[in-house]
PDB file of C-alpha atoms (C1' of nucleotides) in Angstrom:
ATOM      1  CA  MET A   1     107.381 -53.224   7.270  1.00 54.00           C
ATOM      2  CA  LYS A   2     106.382 -56.841   7.289  1.00 63.00           C
ATOM      3  CA  ASP A   3     105.068 -56.349  10.776  1.00 89.00           C
ATOM      4  CA  ILE A   4     103.032 -53.519   9.781  1.00 95.00           C
ATOM      5  CA  LYS A   5     101.359 -55.493   7.076  1.00 96.00           C
ATOM      6  CA  ASP A   6     100.710 -58.189   9.549  1.00 96.00           C
ATOM      7  CA  PHE A   7      99.429 -55.710  11.891  1.00 97.00           C
ATOM      8  CA  LEU A   8      96.928 -54.347   9.403  1.00 97.00           C
ATOM      9  CA  ARG A   9      95.927 -57.852   8.330  1.00 96.00           C
ATOM     10  CA  SER A  10      95.389 -58.990  11.931  1.00 96.00           C
ATOM     11  CA  ASN A  11      92.952 -56.114  12.192  1.00 97.00           C
ATOM     12  CA  SER A  12      91.080 -57.151   9.107  1.00 96.00           C
ATOM     13  CA  LEU A  13      92.563 -54.448   6.943  1.00 97.00           C
ATOM     14  CA  ARG A  14      94.213 -55.115   3.663  1.00 97.00           C
ATOM     15  CA  PRO A  15      97.682 -53.777   3.782  1.00 97.00           C
ATOM     16  CA  THR A  16      97.393 -51.292   0.963  1.00 97.00           C
ATOM     17  CA  LYS A  17     100.410 -48.990   0.017  1.00 97.00           C
ATOM     18  CA  GLN A  18      98.490 -46.185   1.706  1.00 98.00           C
ATOM     19  CA  ARG A  19      97.513 -47.779   4.867  1.00 98.00           C
ATOM     20  CA  VAL A  20     101.041 -49.038   5.379  1.00 98.00           C
ATOM     21  CA  LEU A  21     102.375 -45.558   5.028  1.00 98.00           C
ATOM     22  CA  ILE A  22      99.841 -44.007   7.355  1.00 98.00           C
ATOM     23  CA  ALA A  23     100.227 -46.807   9.942  1.00 98.00           C
ATOM     24  CA  GLU A  24     104.005 -46.480   9.812  1.00 97.00           C
ATOM     25  CA  TYR A  25     103.626 -42.748  10.612  1.00 98.00           C
ATOM     26  CA  LEU A  26     100.990 -43.120  13.292  1.00 98.00           C
ATOM     27  CA  PHE A  27     102.317 -46.092  15.207  1.00 97.00           C
ATOM     28  CA  ASP A  28     105.997 -45.460  15.297  1.00 96.00           C
ATOM     29  CA  GLY A  29     106.091 -45.727  19.060  1.00 93.00           C
ATOM     30  CA  GLU A  30     105.420 -42.025  19.863  1.00 95.00           C
ATOM     31  CA  ASN A  31     102.016 -41.067  20.831  1.00 94.00           C
ATOM     32  CA  LYS A  32     100.332 -38.653  18.511  1.00 96.00           C
ATOM     33  CA  HIS A  33      97.296 -36.428  18.266  1.00 96.00           C
ATOM     34  CA  VAL A  34      96.373 -35.908  14.669  1.00 96.00           C
ATOM     35  CA  THR A  35      93.606 -34.288  12.625  1.00 95.00           C
ATOM     36  CA  ALA A  36      92.936 -35.367   9.096  1.00 97.00           C
ATOM     37  CA  GLU A  37      94.378 -32.176   7.879  1.00 96.00           C
ATOM     38  CA  LYS A  38      97.628 -32.358   9.942  1.00 96.00           C
ATOM     39  CA  LEU A  39      98.072 -36.085   8.903  1.00 98.00           C
ATOM     40  CA  SER A  40      97.455 -35.122   5.271  1.00 97.00           C
ATOM     41  CA  ASN A  41      99.995 -32.492   5.519  1.00 97.00           C
ATOM     42  CA  GLU A  42     102.615 -34.748   6.977  1.00 97.00           C
ATOM     43  CA  LEU A  43     102.050 -37.268   4.187  1.00 98.00           C
ATOM     44  CA  ASN A  44     102.340 -34.625   1.561  1.00 96.00           C
ATOM     45  CA  ARG A  45     105.646 -33.607   3.095  1.00 96.00           C
ATOM     46  CA  ARG A  46     106.650 -37.202   2.730  1.00 96.00           C
ATOM     47  CA  ARG A  47     105.471 -37.202  -0.958  1.00 96.00           C
ATOM     48  CA  THR A  48     103.192 -40.095  -0.458  1.00 97.00           C
ATOM     49  CA  GLY A  49     100.520 -38.739  -2.889  1.00 96.00           C
ATOM     50  CA  ILE A  50      97.788 -40.006  -0.589  1.00 98.00           C
ATOM     51  CA  SER A  51      94.556 -38.247  -1.067  1.00 98.00           C
ATOM     52  CA  LEU A  52      92.639 -36.399   1.637  1.00 98.00           C
ATOM     53  CA  ALA A  53      89.687 -38.775   1.177  1.00 98.00           C
ATOM     54  CA  THR A  54      91.960 -41.726   1.897  1.00 98.00           C
ATOM     55  CA  VAL A  55      93.279 -40.038   5.058  1.00 98.00           C
ATOM     56  CA  TYR A  56      89.686 -39.695   6.185  1.00 98.00           C
ATOM     57  CA  ASN A  57      88.802 -43.272   5.331  1.00 98.00           C
ATOM     58  CA  THR A  58      91.932 -44.665   6.921  1.00 98.00           C
ATOM     59  CA  LEU A  59      91.575 -42.748  10.130  1.00 98.00           C
ATOM     60  CA  HIS A  60      87.989 -43.972  10.286  1.00 97.00           C
ATOM     61  CA  ASP A  61      88.913 -47.555   9.553  1.00 98.00           C
ATOM     62  CA  PHE A  62      91.590 -47.514  12.229  1.00 98.00           C
ATOM     63  CA  TYR A  63      89.211 -45.949  14.644  1.00 97.00           C
ATOM     64  CA  GLU A  64      86.625 -48.584  13.906  1.00 96.00           C
ATOM     65  CA  ARG A  65      89.255 -51.268  14.619  1.00 97.00           C
ATOM     66  CA  GLY A  66      90.063 -49.676  17.993  1.00 97.00           C
ATOM     67  CA  LEU A  67      93.574 -48.639  16.839  1.00 98.00           C
ATOM     68  CA  LEU A  68      92.715 -44.922  17.558  1.00 97.00           C
ATOM     69  CA  LYS A  69      90.641 -42.965  19.973  1.00 95.00           C
ATOM     70  CA  LYS A  70      88.603 -40.174  18.642  1.00 93.00           C
ATOM     71  CA  LEU A  71      88.628 -37.005  20.774  1.00 91.00           C
ATOM     72  CA  SER A  72      85.604 -35.058  21.612  1.00 78.00           C
ATOM     73  CA  LEU A  73      86.899 -31.593  22.310  1.00 83.00           C
ATOM     74  CA  GLY A  74      84.073 -29.676  20.867  1.00 72.00           C
ATOM     75  CA  LEU A  75      86.416 -28.432  18.056  1.00 66.00           C
ATOM     76  CA  ASP A  76      85.639 -27.952  14.474  1.00 76.00           C
ATOM     77  CA  ARG A  77      88.093 -30.585  13.781  1.00 85.00           C
ATOM     78  CA  VAL A  78      88.218 -34.214  15.099  1.00 92.00           C
ATOM     79  CA  TYR A  79      91.455 -35.326  16.693  1.00 95.00           C
ATOM     80  CA  PHE A  80      92.499 -38.935  16.649  1.00 97.00           C
ATOM     81  CA  ASP A  81      94.710 -40.108  19.424  1.00 97.00           C
ATOM     82  CA  THR A  82      97.248 -42.980  19.045  1.00 97.00           C
ATOM     83  CA  ASN A  83      97.128 -43.549  22.747  1.00 96.00           C
ATOM     84  CA  THR A  84      94.130 -45.870  23.190  1.00 95.00           C
ATOM     85  CA  ASP A  85      94.539 -46.341  26.936  1.00 94.00           C
ATOM     86  CA  HIS A  86      92.066 -44.606  29.066  1.00 92.00           C
ATOM     87  CA  HIS A  87      93.344 -41.243  29.797  1.00 94.00           C
ATOM     88  CA  HIS A  88      92.542 -37.538  29.811  1.00 95.00           C
ATOM     89  CA  HIS A  89      93.792 -34.173  28.326  1.00 94.00           C
ATOM     90  CA  PHE A  90      94.998 -30.770  28.857  1.00 93.00           C
ATOM     91  CA  TYR A  91      93.526 -28.760  26.007  1.00 90.00           C
ATOM     92  CA  SER A  92      93.915 -25.284  24.771  1.00 86.00           C
ATOM     93  CA  ASP A  93      91.608 -24.163  22.017  1.00 78.00           C
ATOM     94  CA  LYS A  94      93.578 -21.013  21.249  1.00 76.00           C
ATOM     95  CA  GLU A  95      96.952 -22.873  20.860  1.00 78.00           C
ATOM     96  CA  GLN A  96      95.665 -25.972  19.285  1.00 79.00           C
ATOM     97  CA  LEU A  97      97.479 -27.609  22.246  1.00 85.00           C
ATOM     98  CA  LEU A  98      96.619 -31.136  23.346  1.00 91.00           C
ATOM     99  CA  ILE A  99      98.578 -32.946  26.174  1.00 92.00           C
ATOM    100  CA  ASP A 100      97.960 -36.361  27.715  1.00 94.00           C
ATOM    101  CA  ILE A 101      97.243 -36.717  31.258  1.00 94.00           C
ATOM    102  CA  ASN A 102      98.517 -40.210  31.836  1.00 81.00           C
ATOM    103  CA  ASN A 103      98.500 -40.483  35.689  1.00 74.00           C
ATOM    104  CA  LYS A 104      95.919 -41.489  38.081  1.00 84.00           C
ATOM    105  CA  LEU A 105      93.462 -38.793  37.771  1.00 93.00           C
ATOM    106  CA  LYS A 106      90.306 -39.678  39.778  1.00 92.00           C
ATOM    107  CA  VAL A 107      86.654 -38.539  39.505  1.00 93.00           C
ATOM    108  CA  SER A 108      84.610 -38.946  42.640  1.00 93.00           C
ATOM    109  CA  GLY A 109      81.158 -38.066  43.779  1.00 93.00           C
ATOM    110  CA  LEU A 110      79.270 -38.992  40.625  1.00 91.00           C
ATOM    111  CA  PRO A 111      75.632 -39.185  41.049  1.00 91.00           C
ATOM    112  CA  LYS A 112      73.722 -42.311  40.179  1.00 89.00           C
ATOM    113  CA  LEU A 113      73.268 -42.789  36.418  1.00 87.00           C
ATOM    114  CA  PRO A 114      70.022 -42.048  34.745  1.00 83.00           C
ATOM    115  CA  LYS A 115      67.684 -45.111  34.563  1.00 84.00           C
ATOM    116  CA  ASN A 116      68.683 -47.868  32.239  1.00 84.00           C
ATOM    117  CA  LYS A 117      71.947 -46.252  31.273  1.00 85.00           C
ATOM    118  CA  LYS A 118      75.402 -47.485  31.743  1.00 85.00           C
ATOM    119  CA  THR A 119      78.646 -45.416  31.604  1.00 82.00           C
ATOM    120  CA  ASN A 120      80.588 -45.834  28.480  1.00 77.00           C
ATOM    121  CA  LYS A 121      83.565 -43.658  29.570  1.00 87.00           C
ATOM    122  CA  ILE A 122      84.356 -40.634  31.731  1.00 92.00           C
ATOM    123  CA  GLU A 123      86.227 -37.981  29.856  1.00 92.00           C
ATOM    124  CA  VAL A 124      87.972 -35.104  31.617  1.00 94.00           C
ATOM    125  CA  ILE A 125      89.198 -32.108  29.685  1.00 92.00           C
ATOM    126  CA  VAL A 126      91.355 -29.635  31.524  1.00 93.00           C
ATOM    127  CA  HIS A 127      90.943 -26.410  29.626  1.00 89.00           C
ATOM    128  CA  LEU A 128      93.989 -24.225  29.559  1.00 89.00           C
ATOM    129  CA  ASP A 129      94.350 -20.355  29.149  1.00 78.00           C
ATOM    130  CA  ASN A 130      97.249 -18.424  28.101  1.00 65.00           C
TER     131      ASN A 130
ATOM    132  CA  MET B   1      58.685  -8.299  30.418  1.00 55.00           C
ATOM    133  CA  LYS B   2      59.954  -5.070  31.792  1.00 63.00           C
ATOM    134  CA  ASP B   3      62.498  -7.064  33.846  1.00 90.00           C
ATOM    135  CA  ILE B   4      63.715  -8.882  30.701  1.00 95.00           C
ATOM    136  CA  LYS B   5      64.331  -5.543  29.013  1.00 96.00           C
ATOM    137  CA  ASP B   6      66.131  -4.335  32.033  1.00 96.00           C
ATOM    138  CA  PHE B   7      67.967  -7.612  32.169  1.00 97.00           C
ATOM    139  CA  LEU B   8      69.160  -7.222  28.628  1.00 97.00           C
ATOM    140  CA  ARG B   9      70.138  -3.603  29.110  1.00 97.00           C
ATOM    141  CA  SER B  10      72.128  -4.373  32.176  1.00 96.00           C
ATOM    142  CA  ASN B  11      74.030  -6.697  30.033  1.00 97.00           C
ATOM    143  CA  SER B  12      74.697  -4.078  27.481  1.00 96.00           C
ATOM    144  CA  LEU B  13      72.329  -5.623  25.028  1.00 97.00           C
ATOM    145  CA  ARG B  14      69.571  -3.505  23.445  1.00 97.00           C
ATOM    146  CA  PRO B  15      66.175  -5.047  24.277  1.00 97.00           C
ATOM    147  CA  THR B  16      65.102  -5.702  20.723  1.00 98.00           C
ATOM    148  CA  LYS B  17      61.910  -7.616  19.971  1.00 97.00           C
ATOM    149  CA  GLN B  18      64.040 -10.723  19.025  1.00 98.00           C
ATOM    150  CA  ARG B  19      66.234 -10.764  22.038  1.00 98.00           C
ATOM    151  CA  VAL B  20      63.341 -10.223  24.349  1.00 98.00           C
ATOM    152  CA  LEU B  21      61.542 -13.258  22.862  1.00 98.00           C
ATOM    153  CA  ILE B  22      64.649 -15.449  22.928  1.00 98.00           C
ATOM    154  CA  ALA B  23      65.561 -14.348  26.457  1.00 98.00           C
ATOM    155  CA  GLU B  24      61.981 -15.001  27.632  1.00 97.00           C
ATOM    156  CA  TYR B  25      62.272 -18.520  26.354  1.00 98.00           C
ATOM    157  CA  LEU B  26      65.763 -19.256  27.603  1.00 98.00           C
ATOM    158  CA  PHE B  27      65.553 -17.728  30.995  1.00 97.00           C
ATOM    159  CA  ASP B  28      62.226 -18.806  32.128  1.00 96.00           C
ATOM    160  CA  GLY B  29      63.643 -20.513  35.214  1.00 93.00           C
ATOM    161  CA  GLU B  30      64.104 -23.873  33.816  1.00 95.00           C
ATOM    162  CA  ASN B  31      67.642 -24.976  32.842  1.00 94.00           C
ATOM    163  CA  LYS B  32      67.870 -25.615  29.180  1.00 96.00           C
ATOM    164  CA  HIS B  33      70.352 -27.081  26.770  1.00 96.00           C
ATOM    165  CA  VAL B  34      69.699 -25.631  23.276  1.00 96.00           C
ATOM    166  CA  THR B  35      71.360 -25.809  19.867  1.00 95.00           C
ATOM    167  CA  ALA B  36      70.739 -23.018  17.411  1.00 97.00           C
ATOM    168  CA  GLU B  37      68.590 -25.388  15.406  1.00 96.00           C
ATOM    169  CA  LYS B  38      66.459 -26.446  18.392  1.00 96.00           C
ATOM    170  CA  LEU B  39      66.015 -22.994  19.602  1.00 98.00           C
ATOM    171  CA  SER B  40      65.117 -21.826  16.025  1.00 97.00           C
ATOM    172  CA  ASN B  41      62.426 -24.671  15.777  1.00 97.00           C
ATOM    173  CA  GLU B  42      60.943 -23.588  19.138  1.00 97.00           C
ATOM    174  CA  LEU B  43      60.768 -19.900  18.009  1.00 98.00           C
ATOM    175  CA  ASN B  44      59.141 -20.951  14.721  1.00 96.00           C
ATOM    176  CA  ARG B  45      56.620 -22.905  16.680  1.00 96.00           C
ATOM    177  CA  ARG B  46      55.918 -19.742  18.473  1.00 96.00           C
ATOM    178  CA  ARG B  47      55.514 -17.857  15.200  1.00 96.00           C
ATOM    179  CA  THR B  48      58.151 -15.252  16.091  1.00 97.00           C
ATOM    180  CA  GLY B  49      59.574 -14.965  12.677  1.00 96.00           C
ATOM    181  CA  ILE B  50      63.036 -14.712  14.014  1.00 98.00           C
ATOM    182  CA  SER B  51      65.576 -15.618  11.417  1.00 98.00           C
ATOM    183  CA  LEU B  52      68.173 -18.347  11.953  1.00 98.00           C
ATOM    184  CA  ALA B  53      71.045 -15.715  11.531  1.00 98.00           C
ATOM    185  CA  THR B  54      69.590 -13.812  14.601  1.00 98.00           C
ATOM    186  CA  VAL B  55      69.340 -16.958  16.583  1.00 98.00           C
ATOM    187  CA  TYR B  56      73.046 -17.556  16.000  1.00 98.00           C
ATOM    188  CA  ASN B  57      73.867 -13.880  16.716  1.00 98.00           C
ATOM    189  CA  THR B  58      71.849 -13.821  19.915  1.00 98.00           C
ATOM    190  CA  LEU B  59      73.125 -17.071  21.314  1.00 98.00           C
ATOM    191  CA  HIS B  60      76.708 -15.730  20.726  1.00 97.00           C
ATOM    192  CA  ASP B  61      75.794 -12.385  22.209  1.00 98.00           C
ATOM    193  CA  PHE B  62      74.446 -14.037  25.412  1.00 98.00           C
ATOM    194  CA  TYR B  63      77.401 -16.313  25.602  1.00 97.00           C
ATOM    195  CA  GLU B  64      79.776 -13.302  25.205  1.00 96.00           C
ATOM    196  CA  ARG B  65      78.019 -11.647  28.175  1.00 97.00           C
ATOM    197  CA  GLY B  66      78.256 -14.890  30.273  1.00 97.00           C
ATOM    198  CA  LEU B  67      74.566 -15.457  30.228  1.00 98.00           C
ATOM    199  CA  LEU B  68      75.137 -18.903  28.576  1.00 97.00           C
ATOM    200  CA  LYS B  69      77.689 -21.528  28.759  1.00 95.00           C
ATOM    201  CA  LYS B  70      78.954 -23.114  25.589  1.00 93.00           C
ATOM    202  CA  LEU B  71      79.243 -26.930  25.727  1.00 91.00           C
ATOM    203  CA  SER B  72      82.171 -28.660  24.233  1.00 79.00           C
ATOM    204  CA  LEU B  73      80.895 -32.136  23.554  1.00 83.00           C
ATOM    205  CA  GLY B  74      82.597 -33.021  20.247  1.00 72.00           C
ATOM    206  CA  LEU B  75      79.407 -32.845  18.439  1.00 66.00           C
ATOM    207  CA  ASP B  76      78.630 -31.453  15.184  1.00 77.00           C
ATOM    208  CA  ARG B  77      76.416 -28.984  16.693  1.00 86.00           C
ATOM    209  CA  VAL B  78      77.228 -26.604  19.619  1.00 93.00           C
ATOM    210  CA  TYR B  79      75.065 -26.665  22.688  1.00 95.00           C
ATOM    211  CA  PHE B  80      74.348 -23.694  24.961  1.00 97.00           C
ATOM    212  CA  ASP B  81      73.546 -24.173  28.456  1.00 97.00           C
ATOM    213  CA  THR B  82      71.389 -21.724  30.577  1.00 97.00           C
ATOM    214  CA  ASN B  83      73.086 -23.102  33.630  1.00 96.00           C
ATOM    215  CA  THR B  84      76.035 -21.023  33.949  1.00 95.00           C
ATOM    216  CA  ASP B  85      77.185 -22.453  37.347  1.00 94.00           C
ATOM    217  CA  HIS B  86      80.214 -24.752  37.135  1.00 92.00           C
ATOM    218  CA  HIS B  87      78.855 -28.133  36.550  1.00 95.00           C
ATOM    219  CA  HIS B  88      79.367 -31.250  34.522  1.00 95.00           C
ATOM    220  CA  HIS B  89      77.270 -33.508  32.238  1.00 94.00           C
ATOM    221  CA  PHE B  90      75.940 -36.952  31.394  1.00 93.00           C
ATOM    222  CA  TYR B  91      75.853 -37.219  27.669  1.00 90.00           C
ATOM    223  CA  SER B  92      74.560 -39.625  25.067  1.00 86.00           C
ATOM    224  CA  ASP B  93      75.505 -38.927  21.524  1.00 78.00           C
ATOM    225  CA  LYS B  94      73.150 -41.573  20.091  1.00 76.00           C
ATOM    226  CA  GLU B  95      70.221 -40.075  22.037  1.00 78.00           C
ATOM    227  CA  GLN B  96      71.073 -36.445  21.853  1.00 79.00           C
ATOM    228  CA  LEU B  97      70.789 -36.710  25.655  1.00 85.00           C
ATOM    229  CA  LEU B  98      72.330 -34.181  27.934  1.00 91.00           C
ATOM    230  CA  ILE B  99      71.833 -34.097  31.690  1.00 92.00           C
ATOM    231  CA  ASP B 100      73.411 -31.741  34.194  1.00 94.00           C
ATOM    232  CA  ILE B 101      75.507 -33.189  36.970  1.00 94.00           C
ATOM    233  CA  ASN B 102      74.961 -30.598  39.725  1.00 81.00           C
ATOM    234  CA  ASN B 103      76.384 -32.218  42.753  1.00 74.00           C
ATOM    235  CA  LYS B 104      79.695 -32.142  44.171  1.00 84.00           C
ATOM    236  CA  LEU B 105      81.635 -34.081  41.722  1.00 93.00           C
ATOM    237  CA  LYS B 106      85.405 -33.921  42.453  1.00 92.00           C
ATOM    238  CA  VAL B 107      88.505 -34.459  40.158  1.00 93.00           C
ATOM    239  CA  SER B 108      91.713 -35.335  42.044  1.00 93.00           C
ATOM    240  CA  GLY B 109      95.181 -36.342  41.130  1.00 93.00           C
ATOM    241  CA  LEU B 110      95.686 -33.744  38.385  1.00 91.00           C
ATOM    242  CA  PRO B 111      99.399 -33.480  37.341  1.00 91.00           C
ATOM    243  CA  LYS B 112     101.056 -30.059  37.502  1.00 89.00           C
ATOM    244  CA  LEU B 113     100.010 -27.806  34.580  1.00 87.00           C
ATOM    245  CA  PRO B 114     102.282 -27.198  31.564  1.00 83.00           C
ATOM    246  CA  LYS B 115     104.582 -24.279  32.136  1.00 84.00           C
ATOM    247  CA  ASN B 116     103.013 -20.837  31.907  1.00 84.00           C
ATOM    248  CA  LYS B 117      99.577 -22.162  31.605  1.00 84.00           C
ATOM    249  CA  LYS B 118      96.585 -21.788  33.979  1.00 84.00           C
ATOM    250  CA  THR B 119      93.496 -23.791  34.241  1.00 81.00           C
ATOM    251  CA  ASN B 120      90.526 -22.166  32.823  1.00 76.00           C
ATOM    252  CA  LYS B 121      88.018 -24.873  33.710  1.00 86.00           C
ATOM    253  CA  ILE B 122      87.817 -28.614  34.211  1.00 92.00           C
ATOM    254  CA  GLU B 123      85.120 -30.312  32.215  1.00 92.00           C
ATOM    255  CA  VAL B 124      83.825 -33.739  32.936  1.00 94.00           C
ATOM    256  CA  ILE B 125      81.751 -35.584  30.468  1.00 93.00           C
ATOM    257  CA  VAL B 126      80.235 -38.855  31.481  1.00 93.00           C
ATOM    258  CA  HIS B 127      79.376 -40.686  28.282  1.00 90.00           C
ATOM    259  CA  LEU B 128      76.430 -42.893  28.407  1.00 89.00           C
ATOM    260  CA  ASP B 129      75.574 -46.009  26.473  1.00 78.00           C
ATOM    261  CA  ASN B 130      72.274 -47.648  25.778  1.00 65.00           C
TER     262      ASN B 130
ATOM    263  C1'  DT C   1      61.676  13.616  15.931  1.00 95.55           C
ATOM    264  C1'  DA C   2      66.209  13.089  13.525  1.00 95.55           C
ATOM    265  C1'  DT C   3      70.283  10.838  13.840  1.00 95.55           C
ATOM    266  C1'  DC C   4      73.146   7.150  14.203  1.00 95.55           C
ATOM    267  C1'  DA C   5      75.114   3.209  16.224  1.00 95.55           C
ATOM    268  C1'  DG C   6      73.649  -1.088  17.003  1.00 95.55           C
ATOM    269  C1'  DT C   7      70.553  -5.060  14.954  1.00 95.55           C
ATOM    270  C1'  DT C   8      68.337  -8.060  11.830  1.00 95.55           C
ATOM    271  C1'  DT C   9      68.137 -10.604   7.815  1.00 95.55           C
ATOM    272  C1'  DA C  10      68.427 -13.197   3.321  1.00 95.55           C
ATOM    273  C1'  DG C  11      71.497 -15.397   1.042  1.00 95.55           C
ATOM    274  C1'  DA C  12      76.203 -16.327  -0.127  1.00 95.55           C
ATOM    275  C1'  DA C  13      80.488 -18.194   1.694  1.00 95.55           C
ATOM    276  C1'  DT C  14      83.206 -21.273   4.578  1.00 95.55           C
ATOM    277  C1'  DG C  15      85.367 -25.355   5.993  1.00 95.55           C
ATOM    278  C1'  DA C  16      85.542 -29.922   7.846  1.00 95.55           C
ATOM    279  C1'  DT C  17      83.681 -34.081   6.632  1.00 95.55           C
ATOM    280  C1'  DT C  18      81.070 -37.398   3.861  1.00 95.55           C
ATOM    281  C1'  DC C  19      79.396 -39.161  -0.269  1.00 95.55           C
ATOM    282  C1'  DT C  20      79.650 -40.956  -5.129  1.00 95.55           C
ATOM    283  C1'  DA C  21      80.927 -43.800  -8.583  1.00 95.55           C
ATOM    284  C1'  DA C  22      84.569 -44.880 -11.533  1.00 95.55           C
ATOM    285  C1'  DA C  23      89.309 -46.662 -11.658  1.00 95.55           C
ATOM    286  C1'  DC C  24      92.456 -49.524  -9.205  1.00 95.55           C
ATOM    287  C1'  DT C  25      94.518 -53.491  -6.455  1.00 95.55           C
ATOM    288  C1'  DA C  26      95.128 -57.249  -3.016  1.00 95.55           C
ATOM    289  C1'  DT C  27      93.604 -61.802  -2.506  1.00 95.55           C
ATOM    290  C1'  DT C  28      92.060 -66.274  -3.702  1.00 95.55           C
ATOM    291  C1'  DG C  29      91.468 -70.425  -5.999  1.00 95.55           C
ATOM    292  C1'  DA C  30      92.142 -72.931 -10.282  1.00 95.55           C
TER     293       DA C  30
ATOM    294  C1'  DT D   1     100.321 -67.314 -13.230  1.00 95.55           C
ATOM    295  C1'  DC D   2      96.052 -65.515 -13.902  1.00 95.55           C
ATOM    296  C1'  DA D   3      91.142 -64.230 -13.609  1.00 95.55           C
ATOM    297  C1'  DA D   4      87.490 -62.963 -10.829  1.00 95.55           C
ATOM    298  C1'  DT D   5      86.053 -60.273  -7.346  1.00 95.55           C
ATOM    299  C1'  DA D   6      85.645 -57.880  -3.049  1.00 95.55           C
ATOM    300  C1'  DG D   7      87.758 -54.391  -1.008  1.00 95.55           C
ATOM    301  C1'  DT D   8      90.258 -49.620  -1.747  1.00 95.55           C
ATOM    302  C1'  DT D   9      91.467 -45.246  -3.559  1.00 95.55           C
ATOM    303  C1'  DT D  10      90.292 -41.038  -5.494  1.00 95.55           C
ATOM    304  C1'  DA D  11      88.628 -36.536  -7.446  1.00 95.55           C
ATOM    305  C1'  DG D  12      85.160 -33.832  -7.116  1.00 95.55           C
ATOM    306  C1'  DA D  13      80.571 -33.099  -5.665  1.00 95.55           C
ATOM    307  C1'  DA D  14      77.529 -32.789  -1.763  1.00 95.55           C
ATOM    308  C1'  DT D  15      76.428 -31.879   2.999  1.00 95.55           C
ATOM    309  C1'  DC D  16      75.524 -29.252   6.881  1.00 95.55           C
ATOM    310  C1'  DA D  17      76.511 -26.319  10.830  1.00 95.55           C
ATOM    311  C1'  DT D  18      78.108 -21.969  11.227  1.00 95.55           C
ATOM    312  C1'  DT D  19      79.892 -17.425   9.826  1.00 95.55           C
ATOM    313  C1'  DC D  20      79.968 -13.521   6.764  1.00 95.55           C
ATOM    314  C1'  DT D  21      78.140  -9.668   3.951  1.00 95.55           C
ATOM    315  C1'  DA D  22      75.971  -5.682   3.208  1.00 95.55           C
ATOM    316  C1'  DA D  23      71.529  -3.639   2.850  1.00 95.55           C
ATOM    317  C1'  DA D  24      67.340  -2.537   5.409  1.00 95.55           C
ATOM    318  C1'  DC D  25      65.677  -1.631   9.945  1.00 95.55           C
ATOM    319  C1'  DT D  26      65.185   0.186  14.902  1.00 95.55           C
ATOM    320  C1'  DG D  27      66.277   1.560  19.813  1.00 95.55           C
ATOM    321  C1'  DA D  28      68.404   5.302  22.230  1.00 95.55           C
ATOM    322  C1'  DT D  29      69.718   9.857  22.706  1.00 95.55           C
ATOM    323  C1'  DA D  30      69.567  14.846  22.162  1.00 95.55           C
TER     324       DA D  30
END
DNA sequence: TATCAGTTTAGAATGATTCTAAACTATTGA
DNA sequence: TCAATAGTTTAGAATCATTCTAAACTGATA
């Protein structure tokens, strides 16, 4: 509670009612993959009365502060990941399934980068069937 | 010309005026990464008068027949790749830059798959900065 | 060459996300 | 404690890539 407010303040975010509720849900210790819609549903279930616009704003604010990762899965919707360590994913479009790959997956044999470019990050997506 | 019609026919696609023009552009021997919009612009430049709806339909039809790959880059727009061999990409969101990685890039250390799932494909995206 | 299934198309619809601008609130300093 | 204000929230409109609709068109077949 108090720690959540401090957590937000230490990330240059005013601890508003809405942000506290969202942070409490997202950062409860369990890694989560959320879309704006899924998060909004959960918040409605909890009768928080937080608007969808605020859900979008807050996810974006948290992402900007590095508290969330944004997942590029070529979906329609954007996923935010509370696990901000470098990691990869199993992913099934059909099932809306997203599972962290937290172990020491390695990519080797990369060619040299295009001139004047540097690698930002390497993203591996293991697409699943069935 | 004739070969393009046969090519389309052999893929269960009627060689309509529109499909022939699009296939001629896409499959001219040079690998391409196109979005519906970029392709539509190119076709307008060529005064083909092909509608945007047909561009979408045709890209989809070609994709369904395995003539194009669809790229999952977490963009707003979808990219289609004329290189249908298994390969990976350098990608820069800022610059709308997309470059094939055609060499023997290898991914090792994958954990076992979730139960009852099989790997469809492994996609590696090397995100570039600058 | 008529028939008809397959195609094309303009424009409407969709749906996730962003924008707008007005109301609200946490913070700060007096 | 309070006023001022910068930062937030919100409903609803706007955006934009893509899909849908259903009417007109055309390649293939007999």
